[in-house]
């Protein structure tokens, strides 16, 4: 029998509590040995440290770390972990810039550790069936609508509106992680309009026009000011009808008929991510995909940027 991977969580915020802790507890291949929280919070019965240097100095045996901090501080923490020979699971987005993620990839390769750029939305129930169905279709056009109320979903998370925090592209990159996975052809940014509140540094809304290599247009609409019904939808018009992925990839409808929901209780975005991470570590390989991050970066490169009303929580 293979020993469980001894794992530490770095950054104990919303996603660590909501998803990582339960997914790790449910996976017998993982053993949570420590947490790192720079505000000093911990998990009952588990060693906790103020920073990753304190964890390293403690002598606790660690095989891997899951980085659940905001993106702006990820690179330095990941580099420190890789230097110690620890495998690294990166929450999305994998970094604040493309160059830092590629540098981490090369560092992990040189140190013979696994690096995983996790994209949780790709593990939503409808995503793999959508990818299979779209594989041999002709795409006419697609729309991506990701509109949510930032005050509800990211309460008080000032980092999201700081430079490098991605603003509305923080959820928007989830849509791009799905679209880059399910659409059969690569696509590129042609134009973008980005709205940034006067008192903040990152977008509150964005509209991006993409086109795929066959010429099909893909329109993306992101907005953090959504009231009422929240929207995380992708619709793809094809030669065989319209495919719709709603609720962040969870609900698939093909040509008007809902696809059956999976019944396997082991399914789920974070259980799926951790199964993948365990497989990567056991196989001694990395999975580094910067595709969604590249499209966000390209959106900024091609954007007309407007200043809009100040944002207050
Ligand atoms: P959050 O609630 O603000 O938590 C982030 C945590 O990171 C903080 O609680 C803080 O934890 C830690 N942190 C902040 N600055 C740090 C620093 N300089 N050094 C070390 N740790 C630091 O944010 P979140 O919603 O969990 O999001 C974290 C990441 O997960 C983001 O990249 C986000 O895109 C991704 N994510 C979020 C969601 C979601 O629904 N919220 C879903 C999927 C993915 P300590 O005070 O404990 O150190």
mmCIF file of C-alpha atoms and ligand atoms in Angstrom:
data_model
loop_
_atom_site.group_PDB
_atom_site.id
_atom_site.type_symbol
_atom_site.label_atom_id
_atom_site.label_comp_id
_atom_site.label_asym_id
_atom_site.label_seq_id
_atom_site.Cartn_x
_atom_site.Cartn_y
_atom_site.Cartn_z
ATOM 1 C CA UNK A 1 0.000 0.000 0.000
ATOM 2 C CA UNK A 2 1.226 3.527 -0.802
ATOM 3 C CA UNK A 3 1.484 5.952 2.110
ATOM 4 C CA UNK A 4 -0.818 8.977 2.099
ATOM 5 C CA UNK A 5 0.650 12.231 0.819
ATOM 6 C CA UNK A 6 1.411 14.521 3.781
ATOM 7 C CA UNK A 7 -0.188 17.815 2.818
ATOM 8 C CA UNK A 8 -0.193 21.351 4.239
ATOM 9 C CA UNK A 9 -2.682 24.076 3.292
ATOM 10 C CA UNK A 10 -1.255 27.566 2.880
ATOM 11 C CA UNK A 11 -3.861 30.342 3.273
ATOM 12 C CA UNK A 12 -6.980 29.492 5.251
ATOM 13 C CA UNK A 13 -9.645 31.649 3.686
ATOM 14 C CA UNK A 14 -13.040 31.006 2.123
ATOM 15 C CA UNK A 15 -12.068 28.383 -0.442
ATOM 16 C CA UNK A 16 -9.798 26.493 1.964
ATOM 17 C CA UNK A 17 -12.680 26.146 4.434
ATOM 18 C CA UNK A 18 -15.488 25.605 1.917
ATOM 19 C CA UNK A 19 -13.759 23.091 -0.373
ATOM 20 C CA UNK A 20 -10.171 22.079 0.399
ATOM 21 C CA UNK A 21 -10.600 20.905 3.995
ATOM 22 C CA UNK A 22 -13.619 18.653 3.228
ATOM 23 C CA UNK A 23 -12.075 17.269 0.006
ATOM 24 C CA UNK A 24 -8.786 16.450 1.770
ATOM 25 C CA UNK A 25 -10.586 14.849 4.732
ATOM 26 C CA UNK A 26 -12.555 12.614 2.346
ATOM 27 C CA UNK A 27 -9.495 11.432 0.409
ATOM 28 C CA UNK A 28 -7.611 8.512 2.021
ATOM 29 C CA UNK A 29 -4.564 9.272 -0.138
ATOM 30 C CA UNK A 30 -4.092 12.589 1.670
ATOM 31 C CA UNK A 31 -3.084 13.360 5.237
ATOM 32 C CA UNK A 32 -3.445 16.993 6.365
ATOM 33 C CA UNK A 33 -0.394 17.606 8.562
ATOM 34 C CA UNK A 34 -0.338 21.412 8.929
ATOM 35 C CA UNK A 35 -1.917 24.699 7.985
ATOM 36 C CA UNK A 36 -0.351 28.097 7.425
ATOM 37 C CA UNK A 37 -2.340 31.239 8.112
ATOM 38 C CA UNK A 38 -0.734 34.605 8.369
ATOM 39 C CA UNK A 39 -3.580 35.730 10.615
ATOM 40 C CA UNK A 40 -2.846 32.811 12.921
ATOM 41 C CA UNK A 41 -6.024 30.825 12.359
ATOM 42 C CA UNK A 42 -5.759 27.027 12.427
ATOM 43 C CA UNK A 43 -7.752 23.802 12.317
ATOM 44 C CA UNK A 44 -8.388 21.958 15.565
ATOM 45 C CA UNK A 45 -5.906 19.148 16.107
ATOM 46 C CA UNK A 46 -3.643 20.195 13.218
ATOM 47 C CA UNK A 47 -0.317 22.032 13.622
ATOM 48 C CA UNK A 48 -0.557 25.630 12.437
ATOM 49 C CA UNK A 49 2.044 28.225 11.488
ATOM 50 C CA UNK A 50 2.131 31.923 10.625
ATOM 51 C CA UNK A 51 4.135 31.422 7.443
ATOM 52 C CA UNK A 52 5.629 28.694 5.305
ATOM 53 C CA UNK A 53 9.130 29.311 6.718
ATOM 54 C CA UNK A 54 7.776 28.451 10.177
ATOM 55 C CA UNK A 55 6.327 25.222 8.805
ATOM 56 C CA UNK A 56 9.651 24.316 7.153
ATOM 57 C CA UNK A 57 11.560 25.057 10.373
ATOM 58 C CA UNK A 58 9.199 22.914 12.468
ATOM 59 C CA UNK A 59 10.579 19.635 11.196
ATOM 60 C CA UNK A 60 7.068 18.327 10.396
ATOM 61 C CA UNK A 61 7.344 15.960 7.417
ATOM 62 C CA UNK A 62 5.569 17.474 4.408
ATOM 63 C CA UNK A 63 5.259 16.032 0.906
ATOM 64 C CA UNK A 64 3.011 18.651 -0.698
ATOM 65 C CA UNK A 65 1.312 21.998 -0.186
ATOM 66 C CA UNK A 66 -1.976 23.403 -1.468
ATOM 67 C CA UNK A 67 -1.773 27.177 -2.020
ATOM 68 C CA UNK A 68 -5.102 28.852 -1.285
ATOM 69 C CA UNK A 69 -3.897 32.446 -0.970
ATOM 70 C CA UNK A 70 -4.822 35.248 -3.361
ATOM 71 C CA UNK A 71 -2.743 35.146 -6.564
ATOM 72 C CA UNK A 72 -0.526 38.144 -5.804
ATOM 73 C CA UNK A 73 1.491 36.266 -3.148
ATOM 74 C CA UNK A 74 1.515 32.786 -4.701
ATOM 75 C CA UNK A 75 4.791 32.761 -6.605
ATOM 76 C CA UNK A 76 7.128 33.367 -3.675
ATOM 77 C CA UNK A 77 5.358 30.763 -1.518
ATOM 78 C CA UNK A 78 5.323 28.189 -4.332
ATOM 79 C CA UNK A 79 9.005 28.796 -5.102
ATOM 80 C CA UNK A 80 9.877 28.292 -1.427
ATOM 81 C CA UNK A 81 7.928 24.999 -1.353
ATOM 82 C CA UNK A 82 9.437 23.669 -4.589
ATOM 83 C CA UNK A 83 12.923 24.478 -3.291
ATOM 84 C CA UNK A 84 12.189 22.174 -0.370
ATOM 85 C CA UNK A 85 11.149 19.367 -2.675
ATOM 86 C CA UNK A 86 7.436 19.734 -1.898
ATOM 87 C CA UNK A 87 4.824 19.114 -4.595
ATOM 88 C CA UNK A 88 2.562 22.126 -5.186
ATOM 89 C CA UNK A 89 -1.177 22.417 -5.857
ATOM 90 C CA UNK A 90 -1.986 25.947 -7.036
ATOM 91 C CA UNK A 91 -5.510 27.318 -6.638
ATOM 92 C CA UNK A 92 -6.765 29.187 -9.672
ATOM 93 C CA UNK A 93 -5.595 31.530 -11.088
ATOM 94 C CA UNK A 94 -2.176 29.866 -10.828
ATOM 95 C CA UNK A 95 -0.334 33.181 -10.478
ATOM 96 C CA UNK A 96 -0.590 36.905 -10.988
ATOM 97 C CA UNK A 97 1.353 36.766 -14.263
ATOM 98 C CA UNK A 98 2.179 34.269 -16.994
ATOM 99 C CA UNK A 99 5.941 34.525 -16.583
ATOM 100 C CA UNK A 100 5.862 33.580 -12.928
ATOM 101 C CA UNK A 101 3.834 30.428 -13.589
ATOM 102 C CA UNK A 102 6.158 29.326 -16.390
ATOM 103 C CA UNK A 103 9.114 29.980 -14.087
ATOM 104 C CA UNK A 104 7.514 27.802 -11.389
ATOM 105 C CA UNK A 105 6.901 25.071 -13.965
ATOM 106 C CA UNK A 106 10.588 25.038 -14.905
ATOM 107 C CA UNK A 107 11.642 25.145 -11.258
ATOM 108 C CA UNK A 108 9.377 22.186 -10.435
ATOM 109 C CA UNK A 109 10.799 20.250 -13.368
ATOM 110 C CA UNK A 110 14.363 20.909 -12.200
ATOM 111 C CA UNK A 111 13.496 19.839 -8.624
ATOM 112 C CA UNK A 112 11.599 16.720 -9.783
ATOM 113 C CA UNK A 113 8.390 17.721 -7.991
ATOM 114 C CA UNK A 114 4.844 17.906 -9.323
ATOM 115 C CA UNK A 115 3.209 21.278 -10.000
ATOM 116 C CA UNK A 116 -0.555 21.374 -10.584
ATOM 117 C CA UNK A 117 -2.341 24.438 -11.945
ATOM 118 C CA UNK A 118 -5.815 23.470 -10.751
ATOM 119 C CA UNK A 119 -8.880 24.652 -12.657
ATOM 120 C CA UNK A 120 -11.799 23.538 -10.490
ATOM 121 C CA UNK A 121 -14.544 24.408 -12.969
ATOM 122 C CA UNK A 122 -13.202 21.804 -15.394
ATOM 123 C CA UNK A 123 -14.329 19.193 -12.867
ATOM 124 C CA UNK A 124 -17.952 20.392 -12.860
ATOM 125 C CA UNK A 125 -20.383 17.630 -13.794
ATOM 126 C CA UNK A 126 -21.364 18.852 -17.263
ATOM 127 C CA UNK A 127 -17.922 19.735 -18.564
ATOM 128 C CA UNK A 128 -16.540 16.402 -19.779
ATOM 129 C CA UNK A 129 -19.804 15.394 -21.509
ATOM 130 C CA UNK A 130 -19.910 18.843 -23.136
ATOM 131 C CA UNK A 131 -16.356 18.431 -24.397
ATOM 132 C CA UNK A 132 -17.158 15.008 -25.849
ATOM 133 C CA UNK A 133 -20.329 16.259 -27.573
ATOM 134 C CA UNK A 134 -18.632 19.337 -29.065
ATOM 135 C CA UNK A 135 -15.550 17.485 -30.297
ATOM 136 C CA UNK A 136 -16.805 16.911 -33.850
ATOM 137 C CA UNK A 137 -19.362 19.738 -34.184
ATOM 138 C CA UNK A 138 -19.166 22.848 -36.308
ATOM 139 C CA UNK A 139 -19.307 25.820 -33.948
ATOM 140 C CA UNK A 140 -21.321 28.796 -35.262
ATOM 141 C CA UNK A 141 -20.899 31.055 -32.260
ATOM 142 C CA UNK A 142 -20.700 30.926 -28.492
ATOM 143 C CA UNK A 143 -21.563 33.203 -25.596
ATOM 144 C CA UNK A 144 -20.106 33.225 -22.105
ATOM 145 C CA UNK A 145 -22.131 35.032 -19.445
ATOM 146 C CA UNK A 146 -20.589 35.228 -15.972
ATOM 147 C CA UNK A 147 -22.513 37.783 -13.912
ATOM 148 C CA UNK A 148 -22.438 37.614 -10.127
ATOM 149 C CA UNK A 149 -22.832 39.889 -7.112
ATOM 150 C CA UNK A 150 -19.318 40.451 -5.768
ATOM 151 C CA UNK A 151 -20.685 41.581 -2.385
ATOM 152 C CA UNK A 152 -22.351 38.197 -1.940
ATOM 153 C CA UNK A 153 -19.631 35.882 -3.295
ATOM 154 C CA UNK A 154 -16.453 37.731 -2.275
ATOM 155 C CA UNK A 155 -17.480 39.739 0.806
ATOM 156 C CA UNK A 156 -14.742 42.108 1.921
ATOM 157 C CA UNK A 157 -12.045 40.457 -0.253
ATOM 158 C CA UNK A 158 -10.187 43.674 -1.067
ATOM 159 C CA UNK A 159 -7.352 41.740 -2.752
ATOM 160 C CA UNK A 160 -9.695 40.951 -5.645
ATOM 161 C CA UNK A 161 -9.870 44.661 -6.568
ATOM 162 C CA UNK A 162 -6.162 45.264 -6.091
ATOM 163 C CA UNK A 163 -3.635 45.096 -8.941
ATOM 164 C CA UNK A 164 -3.013 41.441 -9.735
ATOM 165 C CA UNK A 165 -6.302 40.423 -8.088
ATOM 166 C CA UNK A 166 -8.061 39.970 -11.471
ATOM 167 C CA UNK A 167 -11.303 41.725 -10.411
ATOM 168 C CA UNK A 168 -14.204 40.230 -12.350
ATOM 169 C CA UNK A 169 -11.725 37.999 -14.196
ATOM 170 C CA UNK A 170 -11.292 36.064 -10.922
ATOM 171 C CA UNK A 171 -14.594 34.242 -11.584
ATOM 172 C CA UNK A 172 -14.297 34.949 -15.322
ATOM 173 C CA UNK A 173 -11.172 32.821 -15.597
ATOM 174 C CA UNK A 174 -13.288 29.871 -14.446
ATOM 175 C CA UNK A 175 -15.455 30.353 -17.535
ATOM 176 C CA UNK A 176 -12.332 30.471 -19.678
ATOM 177 C CA UNK A 177 -11.005 27.309 -18.042
ATOM 178 C CA UNK A 178 -14.197 25.561 -19.195
ATOM 179 C CA UNK A 179 -14.295 27.167 -22.655
ATOM 180 C CA UNK A 180 -10.650 26.314 -23.412
ATOM 181 C CA UNK A 181 -11.433 22.735 -22.382
ATOM 182 C CA UNK A 182 -14.706 22.097 -24.230
ATOM 183 C CA UNK A 183 -14.390 24.100 -27.440
ATOM 184 C CA UNK A 184 -12.776 22.068 -30.202
ATOM 185 C CA UNK A 185 -10.603 24.887 -31.566
ATOM 186 C CA UNK A 186 -8.267 27.428 -30.044
ATOM 187 C CA UNK A 187 -9.561 30.964 -29.775
ATOM 188 C CA UNK A 188 -8.027 34.400 -29.486
ATOM 189 C CA UNK A 189 -8.902 37.835 -28.139
ATOM 190 C CA UNK A 190 -9.930 40.319 -30.840
ATOM 191 C CA UNK A 191 -11.250 43.157 -28.702
ATOM 192 C CA UNK A 192 -12.048 43.903 -25.075
ATOM 193 C CA UNK A 193 -13.696 46.609 -22.993
ATOM 194 C CA UNK A 194 -12.784 46.689 -19.327
ATOM 195 C CA UNK A 195 -14.454 48.803 -16.621
ATOM 196 C CA UNK A 196 -12.458 49.665 -13.506
ATOM 197 C CA UNK A 197 -13.977 51.580 -10.573
ATOM 198 C CA UNK A 198 -12.285 54.933 -9.949
ATOM 199 C CA UNK A 199 -11.174 53.904 -6.444
ATOM 200 C CA UNK A 200 -9.926 50.398 -7.389
ATOM 201 C CA UNK A 201 -7.223 48.814 -9.588
ATOM 202 C CA UNK A 202 -8.998 45.779 -11.069
ATOM 203 C CA UNK A 203 -12.086 45.393 -13.288
ATOM 204 C CA UNK A 204 -15.655 45.260 -12.060
ATOM 205 C CA UNK A 205 -16.945 44.361 -15.533
ATOM 206 C CA UNK A 206 -15.538 43.298 -18.892
ATOM 207 C CA UNK A 207 -16.726 42.367 -22.361
ATOM 208 C CA UNK A 208 -14.354 40.368 -24.522
ATOM 209 C CA UNK A 209 -14.746 39.347 -28.167
ATOM 210 C CA UNK A 210 -12.874 36.183 -29.116
ATOM 211 C CA UNK A 211 -12.713 34.326 -32.413
ATOM 212 C CA UNK A 212 -11.726 30.710 -32.950
ATOM 213 C CA UNK A 213 -9.449 29.404 -35.701
ATOM 214 C CA UNK A 214 -12.459 28.533 -37.885
ATOM 215 C CA UNK A 215 -13.770 32.102 -37.628
ATOM 216 C CA UNK A 216 -16.568 31.488 -35.088
ATOM 217 C CA UNK A 217 -17.120 34.441 -32.723
ATOM 218 C CA UNK A 218 -17.213 33.921 -28.957
ATOM 219 C CA UNK A 219 -18.589 36.773 -26.855
ATOM 220 C CA UNK A 220 -17.871 36.977 -23.139
ATOM 221 C CA UNK A 221 -19.780 39.187 -20.697
ATOM 222 C CA UNK A 222 -18.467 39.463 -17.130
ATOM 223 C CA UNK A 223 -20.053 41.632 -14.453
ATOM 224 C CA UNK A 224 -19.626 41.811 -10.687
ATOM 225 C CA UNK A 225 -22.669 44.089 -10.238
ATOM 226 C CA UNK A 226 -25.299 41.471 -10.982
ATOM 227 C CA UNK A 227 -28.457 41.652 -8.870
ATOM 228 C CA UNK A 228 -31.159 38.982 -8.844
ATOM 229 C CA UNK A 229 -30.471 35.833 -10.829
ATOM 230 C CA UNK A 230 -26.788 34.993 -10.873
ATOM 231 C CA UNK A 231 -25.446 33.751 -14.223
ATOM 232 C CA UNK A 232 -22.553 31.390 -14.938
ATOM 233 C CA UNK A 233 -23.577 30.159 -18.378
ATOM 234 C CA UNK A 234 -21.933 29.096 -21.624
ATOM 235 C CA UNK A 235 -24.041 28.597 -24.759
ATOM 236 C CA UNK A 236 -22.576 27.123 -27.935
ATOM 237 C CA UNK A 237 -24.553 27.252 -31.187
ATOM 238 C CA UNK A 238 -23.536 24.328 -33.423
ATOM 239 C CA UNK A 239 -24.594 22.517 -36.599
ATOM 240 C CA UNK A 240 -26.412 19.994 -34.362
ATOM 241 C CA UNK A 241 -28.211 22.459 -32.072
ATOM 242 C CA UNK A 242 -27.384 24.541 -29.031
ATOM 243 C CA UNK A 243 -25.354 23.225 -26.118
ATOM 244 C CA UNK A 244 -25.822 25.060 -22.826
ATOM 245 C CA UNK A 245 -23.692 24.668 -19.733
ATOM 246 C CA UNK A 246 -25.364 26.474 -16.838
ATOM 247 C CA UNK A 247 -24.492 27.028 -13.198
ATOM 248 C CA UNK A 248 -20.743 27.100 -13.728
ATOM 249 C CA UNK A 249 -20.612 23.873 -15.725
ATOM 250 C CA UNK A 250 -22.889 21.840 -13.447
ATOM 251 C CA UNK A 251 -25.965 21.660 -15.696
ATOM 252 C CA UNK A 252 -25.694 20.496 -19.284
ATOM 253 C CA UNK A 253 -28.448 20.830 -21.866
ATOM 254 C CA UNK A 254 -27.951 19.592 -25.413
ATOM 255 C CA UNK A 255 -30.372 20.557 -28.185
ATOM 256 C CA UNK A 256 -33.078 21.289 -25.589
ATOM 257 C CA UNK A 257 -32.732 18.068 -23.584
ATOM 258 C CA UNK A 258 -31.099 18.044 -20.142
ATOM 259 C CA UNK A 259 -28.246 15.558 -19.846
ATOM 260 C CA UNK A 260 -28.696 13.128 -16.932
ATOM 261 C CA UNK A 261 -26.992 14.288 -13.731
ATOM 262 C CA UNK A 262 -24.180 11.992 -12.559
ATOM 263 C CA UNK A 263 -25.066 10.028 -9.440
ATOM 264 C CA UNK A 264 -21.557 9.096 -8.294
ATOM 265 C CA UNK A 265 -21.129 10.851 -4.957
ATOM 266 C CA UNK A 266 -17.354 10.828 -5.404
ATOM 267 C CA UNK A 267 -17.814 13.303 -8.219
ATOM 268 C CA UNK A 268 -17.437 16.977 -7.461
ATOM 269 C CA UNK A 269 -15.007 19.698 -8.381
ATOM 270 C CA UNK A 270 -12.591 19.569 -5.432
ATOM 271 C CA UNK A 271 -12.681 15.779 -4.877
ATOM 272 C CA UNK A 272 -11.869 15.529 -8.594
ATOM 273 C CA UNK A 273 -9.036 18.054 -8.331
ATOM 274 C CA UNK A 274 -7.448 16.199 -5.428
ATOM 275 C CA UNK A 275 -7.754 12.826 -7.170
ATOM 276 C CA UNK A 276 -5.912 14.369 -10.091
ATOM 277 C CA UNK A 277 -3.245 15.892 -7.820
ATOM 278 C CA UNK A 278 -2.631 12.543 -6.104
ATOM 279 C CA UNK A 279 -2.291 10.861 -9.517
ATOM 280 C CA UNK A 280 0.218 13.498 -10.668
ATOM 281 C CA UNK A 281 2.336 13.146 -7.530
ATOM 282 C CA UNK A 282 2.271 9.337 -7.711
ATOM 283 C CA UNK A 283 3.241 9.463 -11.395
ATOM 284 C CA UNK A 284 5.991 12.050 -10.805
ATOM 285 C CA UNK A 285 4.621 14.492 -13.395
ATOM 286 C CA UNK A 286 3.206 18.030 -13.508
ATOM 287 C CA UNK A 287 0.075 19.480 -15.079
ATOM 288 C CA UNK A 288 0.660 23.142 -15.907
ATOM 289 C CA UNK A 289 -1.907 24.764 -18.183
ATOM 290 C CA UNK A 290 -1.709 28.542 -18.513
ATOM 291 C CA UNK A 291 -4.290 28.732 -21.324
ATOM 292 C CA UNK A 292 -7.057 30.494 -19.355
ATOM 293 C CA UNK A 293 -4.537 32.883 -17.752
ATOM 294 C CA UNK A 294 -3.122 33.729 -21.187
ATOM 295 C CA UNK A 295 -6.571 34.750 -22.438
ATOM 296 C CA UNK A 296 -7.066 37.012 -19.417
ATOM 297 C CA UNK A 297 -3.664 38.600 -20.001
ATOM 298 C CA UNK A 298 -4.488 39.048 -23.695
ATOM 299 C CA UNK A 299 -7.816 40.674 -22.770
ATOM 300 C CA UNK A 300 -5.877 43.352 -20.889
ATOM 301 C CA UNK A 301 -3.458 43.740 -23.826
ATOM 302 C CA UNK A 302 -6.309 44.444 -26.259
ATOM 303 C CA UNK A 303 -8.631 46.313 -23.905
ATOM 304 C CA UNK A 304 -10.136 49.739 -24.050
ATOM 305 C CA UNK A 305 -10.169 50.580 -20.346
ATOM 306 C CA UNK A 306 -12.826 52.866 -18.858
ATOM 307 C CA UNK A 307 -13.145 54.303 -15.377
ATOM 308 C CA UNK A 308 -16.568 53.730 -13.817
ATOM 309 C CA UNK A 309 -18.280 54.560 -10.496
ATOM 310 C CA UNK A 310 -16.310 53.937 -7.302
ATOM 311 C CA UNK A 311 -16.974 50.617 -5.615
ATOM 312 C CA UNK A 312 -17.602 50.238 -1.859
ATOM 313 C CA UNK A 313 -18.529 47.018 -0.087
HETATM 314 P P1 LIG B 1 -9.957 34.665 0.909
HETATM 315 O O1 LIG B 1 -11.187 34.195 1.602
HETATM 316 O O2 LIG B 1 -9.623 36.109 0.934
HETATM 317 O O3 LIG B 1 -8.775 33.814 1.492
HETATM 318 C C1 LIG B 1 -7.456 33.999 1.079
HETATM 319 C C2 LIG B 1 -6.559 33.674 2.246
HETATM 320 O O4 LIG B 1 -5.210 33.829 1.802
HETATM 321 C C3 LIG B 1 -6.725 34.618 3.417
HETATM 322 O O5 LIG B 1 -7.664 34.132 4.328
HETATM 323 C C4 LIG B 1 -5.350 34.636 3.993
HETATM 324 O O6 LIG B 1 -5.365 33.584 4.912
HETATM 325 C C5 LIG B 1 -4.412 34.192 2.901
HETATM 326 N N1 LIG B 1 -3.484 35.270 2.567
HETATM 327 C C6 LIG B 1 -3.783 36.515 2.151
HETATM 328 N N2 LIG B 1 -2.669 37.216 1.940
HETATM 329 C C7 LIG B 1 -1.635 36.394 2.242
HETATM 330 C C8 LIG B 1 -0.235 36.541 2.260
HETATM 331 N N3 LIG B 1 0.350 37.706 1.923
HETATM 332 N N4 LIG B 1 0.503 35.484 2.602
HETATM 333 C C9 LIG B 1 -0.079 34.336 2.949
HETATM 334 N N5 LIG B 1 -1.404 34.134 2.979
HETATM 335 C C10 LIG B 1 -2.169 35.156 2.637
HETATM 336 O O7 LIG B 1 -9.973 34.237 -0.630
HETATM 337 P P2 LIG B 1 -10.603 32.912 -1.266
HETATM 338 O O8 LIG B 1 -11.969 33.207 -1.745
HETATM 339 O O9 LIG B 1 -10.407 31.757 -0.369
HETATM 340 O O10 LIG B 1 -9.702 32.828 -2.567
HETATM 341 C C11 LIG B 1 -8.362 32.369 -2.518
HETATM 342 C C12 LIG B 1 -8.027 31.826 -3.891
HETATM 343 O O11 LIG B 1 -8.928 30.762 -4.171
HETATM 344 C C13 LIG B 1 -8.187 32.855 -5.019
HETATM 345 O O12 LIG B 1 -7.183 32.685 -5.970
HETATM 346 C C14 LIG B 1 -9.539 32.503 -5.623
HETATM 347 O O13 LIG B 1 -9.594 32.803 -6.999
HETATM 348 C C15 LIG B 1 -9.575 30.999 -5.405
HETATM 349 N N6 LIG B 1 -10.937 30.463 -5.367
HETATM 350 C C16 LIG B 1 -11.905 31.065 -4.635
HETATM 351 C C17 LIG B 1 -13.208 30.557 -4.682
HETATM 352 C C18 LIG B 1 -14.338 31.162 -3.888
HETATM 353 O O14 LIG B 1 -15.480 30.788 -4.123
HETATM 354 N N7 LIG B 1 -14.104 32.058 -2.952
HETATM 355 C C19 LIG B 1 -13.493 29.458 -5.467
HETATM 356 C C20 LIG B 1 -12.468 28.836 -6.137
HETATM 357 C C21 LIG B 1 -11.194 29.354 -6.091
HETATM 358 P P3 LIG B 1 -4.684 33.670 6.297
HETATM 359 O O15 LIG B 1 -5.067 34.954 6.923
HETATM 360 O O16 LIG B 1 -5.230 32.490 6.949
HETATM 361 O O17 LIG B 1 -3.238 33.586 5.989
#
